Structures are given as structure tokens and as C-alpha cells.
Amino acid sequence: MSRYLVLLPAPEAEWADLPPEEHEKGHRSHVQFHEELAAGGHTMVTGGPLEGSDRATSMRPGVDGTALVTDGPFSETAEQVVGFYLLESDDEVGLRAACERFAARGEHIEFRRMAE
């Protein structure tokens, strides 16, 4: 069985400004995605939302074998990773189809197979 990481990038500021109806629509889309995964025999190992990127800590190699630690996300971008799913499946075609349906409902995702 292979593992797949589905990253959920989104512009945090825009999401925060959306009306409650749009948040509920997003929630329903995720619930439908979970149901489609289960119906297709795909396993959700874990997943969930992340705290805002303003709470992130980035760590890079520093000088003399130390780490350079800074507040904030790794890079300045318009979109941040706001959540993820770690999935297992032995049917990549079916899993990709479920992810495509999820994206078609308005979700922006990045689908990646984990290296073995």
C-alpha cells in the first residue's frame, strides 16, 4: 500500500474574511471527501488543519553547526499550507479521481506520492 500526502494551500487572510456560509461550504466539502475516500477503500492515516503561519517557526542551518531559528513560515507567499491529509491506498487512480472531485468543488490541493 502506498502513502500519499495531500497538502491544502490557501490564502489565510482571504479565508478569514469569508462569510460563515463559505466556511460551512468548505466543511461540507471536506466531509464529502472523507466519505468518498472511505467508499473507495482509501485510508486516511491522519490529517487536519494547521495553526496560522504567523505561529510557524522556521529552522535552517546556521553557522558553526547551529540552527538559525526565525518566527514565521519558511517563505513569503500569497498562499500558506493550512492543512493536510496523509492517505494510504493501493488504488492511485481511484484516489486521484477522489482528489480531483474534491478540487472541483473549490478546494486547492497538492497531491504527492510519498517516496519509498
Backbone as ProteinMPNN parsed JSONL, in Angstrom:
{"seq_chain_A": "MSRYLVLLPAPEAEWADLPPEEHEKGHRSHVQFHEELAAGGHTMVTGGPLEGSDRATSMRPGVDGTALVTDGPFSETAEQVVGFYLLESDDEVGLRAACERFAARGEHIEFRRMAE", "coords_chain_A": {"N_chain_A": [[0.853, -1.171, 0.0], [0.6, 2.185, -0.844], [1.595, 5.46, 0.281], [0.232, 8.753, 0.416], [0.49, 12.269, 0.303], [-1.608, 14.909, 0.793], [-1.604, 18.186, 0.372], [-2.954, 21.216, 1.596], [-3.09, 24.151, 0.381], [-3.772, 27.619, 0.93], [-4.878, 31.029, 0.805], [-4.501, 32.53, 3.763], [-5.459, 34.998, 4.87], [-7.559, 35.729, 3.145], [-9.328, 33.58, 3.546], [-10.018, 33.963, 6.224], [-11.585, 36.21, 6.008], [-13.891, 35.39, 4.75], [-17.464, 34.866, 4.587], [-19.541, 33.179, 7.071], [-21.123, 31.239, 5.725], [-19.552, 30.385, 3.598], [-17.449, 29.153, 4.937], [-18.832, 27.003, 6.043], [-19.596, 25.711, 3.695], [-17.067, 24.882, 2.807], [-16.436, 23.111, 4.894], [-18.409, 21.129, 4.497], [-17.525, 20.164, 2.043], [-15.133, 18.925, 2.767], [-16.103, 16.909, 4.46], [-17.558, 15.407, 2.594], [-15.4, 14.592, 0.992], [-14.033, 12.92, 2.826], [-15.959, 10.892, 3.062], [-15.994, 9.925, 0.419], [-13.393, 8.958, 0.214], [-13.444, 6.813, 2.074], [-15.45, 5.21, 0.888], [-14.149, 4.49, -1.428], [-12.211, 2.786, -0.534], [-9.865, 3.869, 0.418], [-7.51, 4.878, 2.874], [-7.506, 7.189, 5.477], [-4.834, 8.21, 7.156], [-4.003, 10.249, 8.876], [-4.753, 13.702, 9.434], [-5.543, 17.196, 9.134], [-6.308, 20.607, 10.142], [-3.892, 23.291, 10.229], [-2.264, 25.484, 12.578], [-2.217, 29.071, 12.169], [0.079, 30.608, 9.838], [1.438, 32.651, 11.028], [2.127, 31.661, 13.437], [4.08, 29.912, 12.95], [7.367, 28.415, 13.041], [10.473, 28.7, 11.606], [13.303, 26.781, 10.735], [16.677, 26.676, 9.928], [19.865, 25.643, 8.554], [22.465, 27.075, 10.4], [25.348, 28.984, 11.279], [28.474, 27.472, 12.212], [27.495, 24.914, 12.933], [25.094, 25.365, 14.192], [21.56, 26.086, 14.518], [19.568, 28.317, 12.646], [16.944, 30.027, 13.796], [13.801, 31.297, 13.127], [10.864, 33.343, 13.424], [7.74, 32.694, 11.844], [6.575, 31.618, 8.533], [8.305, 29.368, 6.224], [8.709, 30.541, 3.73], [7.848, 33.631, 2.135], [4.763, 33.897, 0.826], [1.774, 34.112, -1.194], [-0.033, 32.158, -0.593], [-0.5, 29.817, 2.044], [0.336, 26.707, 3.628], [-2.396, 25.269, 4.935], [-3.475, 23.004, 5.949], [-3.574, 19.358, 5.877], [-3.67, 16.015, 4.51], [-2.776, 12.714, 5.223], [-2.7, 9.905, 3.406], [-3.468, 6.461, 2.675], [-3.351, 4.062, 0.103], [-3.994, 1.488, -2.278], [-4.824, 1.974, -4.731], [-4.099, 4.142, -6.803], [-5.167, 5.474, -9.014], [-7.942, 5.608, -8.469], [-7.817, 7.068, -6.077], [-6.667, 9.478, -6.945], [-8.763, 10.325, -8.563], [-10.767, 10.813, -6.645], [-9.541, 12.928, -5.323], [-9.466, 14.792, -7.399], [-12.205, 15.294, -7.705], [-12.686, 16.494, -5.252], [-11.101, 18.812, -5.511], [-12.482, 19.983, -7.629], [-14.73, 20.908, -6.383], [-13.96, 23.295, -5.406], [-11.716, 23.29, -3.85], [-8.252, 23.833, -3.331], [-5.573, 21.818, -3.925], [-2.533, 19.991, -3.331], [-1.25, 17.119, -4.576], [0.691, 14.426, -3.661], [2.76, 11.616, -4.019], [4.31, 9.66, -1.574], [7.79, 9.124, -1.254], [9.353, 5.971, -1.574]], "CA_chain_A": [[0.0, 0.0, 0.0], [1.388, 3.409, -0.941], [1.128, 6.611, 1.043], [0.112, 9.983, -0.345], [0.283, 13.472, 1.093], [-2.426, 15.925, 0.135], [-1.406, 19.469, 1.032], [-4.056, 22.136, 1.39], [-2.647, 25.545, 0.417], [-4.834, 28.613, 0.81], [-4.526, 32.346, 1.338], [-5.096, 32.603, 5.1], [-6.198, 36.251, 5.096], [-8.817, 35.669, 2.393], [-10.197, 32.612, 4.212], [-10.515, 34.575, 7.453], [-12.569, 37.232, 5.661], [-15.077, 34.812, 4.113], [-18.639, 34.769, 5.467], [-19.743, 31.852, 7.67], [-21.681, 30.282, 4.758], [-18.443, 29.836, 2.816], [-16.738, 28.233, 5.826], [-19.673, 25.805, 6.119], [-19.463, 25.045, 2.39], [-15.772, 24.204, 2.843], [-16.553, 21.986, 5.818], [-19.185, 20.076, 3.819], [-16.675, 19.599, 1.007], [-14.193, 18.014, 3.428], [-16.876, 15.742, 4.905], [-17.819, 14.614, 1.393], [-14.119, 13.988, 0.631], [-13.809, 11.805, 3.756], [-16.887, 9.821, 2.687], [-15.539, 9.354, -0.855], [-12.185, 8.172, 0.499], [-13.854, 5.555, 2.705], [-16.188, 4.412, -0.091], [-13.191, 3.994, -2.415], [-11.245, 1.889, 0.091], [-8.65, 4.603, 0.75], [-7.413, 5.079, 4.313], [-6.941, 8.434, 5.978], [-3.977, 7.916, 8.302], [-4.172, 11.419, 9.726], [-4.925, 14.946, 8.701], [-6.192, 18.236, 9.909], [-5.884, 21.98, 9.892], [-2.703, 23.758, 10.927], [-2.353, 26.845, 13.103], [-1.829, 30.078, 11.201], [1.512, 30.702, 9.539], [2.044, 33.602, 11.951], [2.568, 30.873, 14.6], [5.103, 28.974, 12.476], [8.771, 28.635, 13.328], [11.327, 28.134, 10.556], [14.643, 26.42, 11.201], [17.603, 26.465, 8.814], [21.246, 25.521, 9.022], [23.139, 28.323, 10.718], [26.817, 28.91, 11.256], [29.137, 26.68, 13.263], [26.704, 23.761, 13.349], [23.895, 25.762, 14.927], [20.366, 26.298, 13.698], [19.011, 29.662, 12.592], [15.518, 29.875, 14.106], [13.073, 32.549, 12.914], [9.408, 33.276, 13.503], [7.048, 32.814, 10.569], [6.679, 30.493, 7.593], [9.567, 29.168, 5.526], [8.846, 31.526, 2.657], [6.768, 34.605, 1.993], [3.95, 33.575, -0.342], [0.367, 34.515, -1.092], [-0.759, 31.038, -0.001], [0.194, 29.065, 3.071], [-0.226, 25.376, 3.849], [-3.323, 25.432, 6.056], [-3.874, 21.69, 6.419], [-3.031, 18.243, 5.116], [-4.153, 14.652, 4.718], [-1.873, 11.617, 4.911], [-3.603, 8.85, 2.955], [-2.919, 5.203, 2.183], [-4.209, 3.437, -0.892], [-3.35, 0.683, -3.312], [-5.528, 2.356, -5.956], [-3.751, 5.538, -7.053], [-6.097, 6.049, -9.992], [-9.168, 5.936, -7.751], [-7.522, 8.122, -5.115], [-6.525, 10.729, -7.706], [-10.106, 10.727, -9.0], [-11.428, 11.403, -5.478], [-8.893, 14.229, -5.098], [-9.914, 15.696, -8.457], [-13.574, 15.711, -7.377], [-12.519, 17.408, -4.119], [-10.61, 20.081, -6.071], [-13.534, 20.552, -8.48], [-15.704, 21.58, -5.511], [-13.41, 24.583, -4.985], [-10.547, 23.122, -2.991], [-6.946, 23.828, -3.985], [-4.768, 20.808, -3.242], [-1.328, 19.454, -3.965], [-1.278, 15.657, -4.403], [2.045, 13.904, -3.823], [3.042, 10.268, -3.529], [5.498, 9.66, -0.718], [8.887, 8.306, -1.76], [9.504, 4.703, -0.841]], "C_chain_A": [[0.902, 1.238, 0.0], [0.752, 4.51, -0.095], [1.19, 7.859, 0.18], [-0.116, 11.139, 0.623], [-0.514, 14.455, 0.25], [-2.275, 17.198, 0.962], [-2.55, 20.402, 0.657], [-3.544, 23.571, 1.5], [-3.836, 26.487, 0.251], [-4.31, 29.95, 1.312], [-5.243, 32.565, 2.678], [-5.949, 33.853, 5.298], [-7.539, 36.235, 4.37], [-9.809, 34.738, 3.076], [-10.818, 33.232, 5.466], [-11.62, 35.589, 7.172], [-13.841, 36.674, 5.023], [-16.242, 34.756, 5.097], [-18.812, 33.335, 5.979], [-20.282, 30.813, 6.684], [-20.579, 29.622, 3.928], [-17.612, 28.867, 3.657], [-17.509, 26.914, 5.928], [-19.598, 25.018, 4.815], [-18.143, 24.279, 2.331], [-15.802, 22.984, 3.745], [-17.298, 20.826, 5.161], [-18.354, 19.396, 2.736], [-15.682, 18.599, 1.607], [-14.908, 16.747, 3.911], [-17.164, 14.829, 3.718], [-16.547, 13.915, 0.931], [-13.83, 12.791, 1.523], [-14.695, 10.615, 3.386], [-16.452, 9.14, 1.399], [-14.282, 8.511, -0.656], [-12.572, 6.807, 1.066], [-14.562, 4.65, 1.701], [-15.251, 3.803, -1.132], [-12.135, 3.062, -1.841], [-9.911, 2.54, 0.41], [-8.662, 4.911, 2.245], [-6.822, 6.445, 4.632], [-6.149, 8.095, 7.237], [-4.104, 9.029, 9.33], [-4.37, 12.639, 8.841], [-5.564, 15.975, 9.6], [-5.684, 19.606, 9.537], [-4.614, 22.288, 10.687], [-2.985, 25.136, 11.52], [-1.88, 27.805, 12.031], [-0.323, 30.179, 11.027], [2.205, 31.733, 10.43], [2.523, 32.915, 13.231], [3.657, 29.879, 14.225], [6.49, 29.376, 12.98], [9.569, 27.957, 12.232], [12.719, 27.892, 11.124], [15.494, 26.057, 10.0], [18.995, 26.224, 9.379], [21.844, 26.906, 9.266], [24.639, 28.153, 10.604], [27.311, 28.049, 12.402], [28.279, 25.545, 13.803], [25.482, 24.105, 14.174], [22.726, 25.886, 13.956], [19.971, 27.766, 13.775], [17.499, 29.508, 12.734], [14.857, 31.243, 13.954], [11.573, 32.311, 13.048], [8.835, 33.404, 12.106], [7.284, 31.632, 9.658], [8.032, 30.469, 6.888], [9.779, 30.191, 4.437], [7.647, 32.459, 2.659], [6.012, 34.298, 0.705], [2.532, 34.077, -0.128], [-0.465, 33.418, -0.445], [0.127, 30.341, 1.019], [-0.418, 27.666, 3.127], [-1.083, 25.487, 5.107], [-3.795, 24.097, 6.623], [-3.302, 20.617, 5.523], [-3.835, 16.981, 5.392], [-3.01, 13.708, 4.386], [-2.762, 10.412, 4.645], [-2.832, 7.612, 2.555], [-3.899, 4.606, 1.187], [-3.373, 2.536, -1.777], [-4.045, 0.898, -4.651], [-5.275, 3.837, -6.239], [-4.72, 6.199, -8.028], [-7.39, 6.474, -9.302], [-8.971, 7.064, -6.751], [-7.372, 9.469, -5.814], [-7.887, 11.236, -8.17], [-10.873, 11.378, -7.847], [-10.851, 12.783, -5.185], [-9.311, 15.24, -6.161], [-11.338, 16.187, -8.198], [-13.555, 16.72, -6.227], [-12.081, 18.786, -4.629], [-11.698, 20.761, -6.898], [-14.599, 21.277, -7.659], [-15.159, 22.899, -4.962], [-12.2, 24.492, -4.088], [-9.272, 23.157, -3.827], [-6.092, 22.833, -3.22], [-3.497, 20.528, -4.028], [-1.266, 17.983, -3.593], [0.137, 15.137, -4.633], [2.155, 12.503, -3.237], [4.318, 10.336, -2.695], [6.544, 8.713, -1.312], [9.029, 7.051, -0.912], [10.944, 4.412, -0.585]], "O_chain_A": [[1.86, 1.312, 0.77], [-0.443, 4.494, 0.198], [2.069, 8.009, -0.668], [-0.819, 11.004, 1.624], [-0.128, 14.786, -0.871], [-2.75, 17.282, 2.094], [-3.047, 20.372, -0.469], [-3.558, 24.15, 2.587], [-4.784, 26.189, -0.477], [-3.405, 29.997, 2.146], [-6.458, 32.762, 2.709], [-7.051, 33.769, 5.841], [-8.547, 36.68, 4.92], [-10.994, 35.057, 3.178], [-12.005, 33.045, 5.734], [-12.497, 35.8, 8.01], [-14.781, 37.431, 4.779], [-16.034, 34.616, 6.302], [-18.288, 32.392, 5.386], [-19.943, 29.634, 6.786], [-20.667, 28.439, 3.597], [-17.123, 27.864, 3.137], [-16.912, 25.838, 5.902], [-19.542, 23.788, 4.836], [-18.108, 23.145, 1.853], [-15.253, 21.938, 3.399], [-16.871, 19.676, 5.256], [-18.465, 18.187, 2.534], [-15.423, 17.548, 1.02], [-14.377, 15.643, 3.784], [-17.029, 13.61, 3.826], [-16.603, 12.757, 0.517], [-13.42, 11.743, 1.024], [-14.242, 9.47, 3.394], [-16.528, 7.917, 1.289], [-14.126, 7.467, -1.29], [-12.091, 5.774, 0.601], [-14.303, 3.447, 1.666], [-15.526, 2.726, -1.661], [-11.258, 2.595, -2.568], [-8.925, 1.843, 0.649], [-9.72, 5.176, 2.814], [-5.764, 6.81, 4.119], [-6.727, 7.735, 8.262], [-4.291, 8.769, 10.518], [-4.165, 12.58, 7.629], [-6.06, 15.664, 10.683], [-4.763, 19.757, 8.734], [-4.31, 21.631, 11.682], [-3.841, 25.868, 11.024], [-1.211, 27.395, 11.082], [0.448, 29.879, 11.938], [3.427, 31.699, 10.576], [3.245, 33.519, 14.024], [4.109, 29.097, 15.061], [6.737, 30.539, 13.301], [9.369, 26.774, 11.955], [13.241, 28.699, 11.893], [15.1, 25.246, 9.162], [19.275, 26.556, 10.531], [21.731, 27.797, 8.424], [25.124, 27.265, 9.903], [26.647, 27.916, 13.43], [28.327, 25.243, 14.996], [24.89, 23.223, 14.796], [22.891, 25.801, 12.739], [20.032, 28.381, 14.84], [16.852, 28.916, 11.87], [15.285, 32.222, 14.565], [11.084, 31.207, 12.811], [9.373, 34.133, 11.273], [8.088, 30.75, 9.961], [8.8, 31.429, 6.953], [10.898, 30.662, 4.232], [6.567, 32.104, 3.132], [6.567, 34.426, -0.387], [2.144, 34.423, 0.988], [-1.486, 33.701, 0.181], [1.348, 30.286, 0.871], [-1.561, 27.469, 2.716], [-0.579, 25.759, 6.197], [-4.446, 24.064, 7.667], [-2.629, 20.91, 4.534], [-4.576, 16.893, 6.371], [-2.341, 13.884, 3.367], [-3.484, 9.95, 5.529], [-1.675, 7.698, 2.143], [-5.112, 4.635, 1.391], [-2.189, 2.788, -1.998], [-3.881, 0.112, -5.584], [-6.122, 4.684, -5.954], [-5.05, 7.374, -7.868], [-7.878, 7.581, -9.528], [-9.844, 7.916, -6.588], [-7.884, 10.482, -5.337], [-8.135, 12.441, -8.17], [-11.553, 12.384, -8.047], [-11.589, 13.705, -4.837], [-9.491, 16.419, -5.856], [-11.647, 17.353, -8.44], [-14.319, 17.685, -6.23], [-12.635, 19.806, -4.219], [-11.821, 21.986, -6.869], [-15.292, 22.156, -8.173], [-15.815, 23.55, -4.149], [-11.704, 25.513, -3.61], [-9.221, 22.574, -4.909], [-5.902, 22.974, -2.012], [-3.409, 20.795, -5.226], [-1.234, 17.643, -2.411], [0.72, 15.381, -5.689], [1.71, 12.237, -2.121], [5.285, 10.996, -3.076], [6.212, 7.636, -1.809], [8.848, 7.076, 0.306], [11.269, 3.39, 0.018]]}, "name": "protein", "num_of_chains": 1, "seq": "MSRYLVLLPAPEAEWADLPPEEHEKGHRSHVQFHEELAAGGHTMVTGGPLEGSDRATSMRPGVDGTALVTDGPFSETAEQVVGFYLLESDDEVGLRAACERFAARGEHIEFRRMAE"}
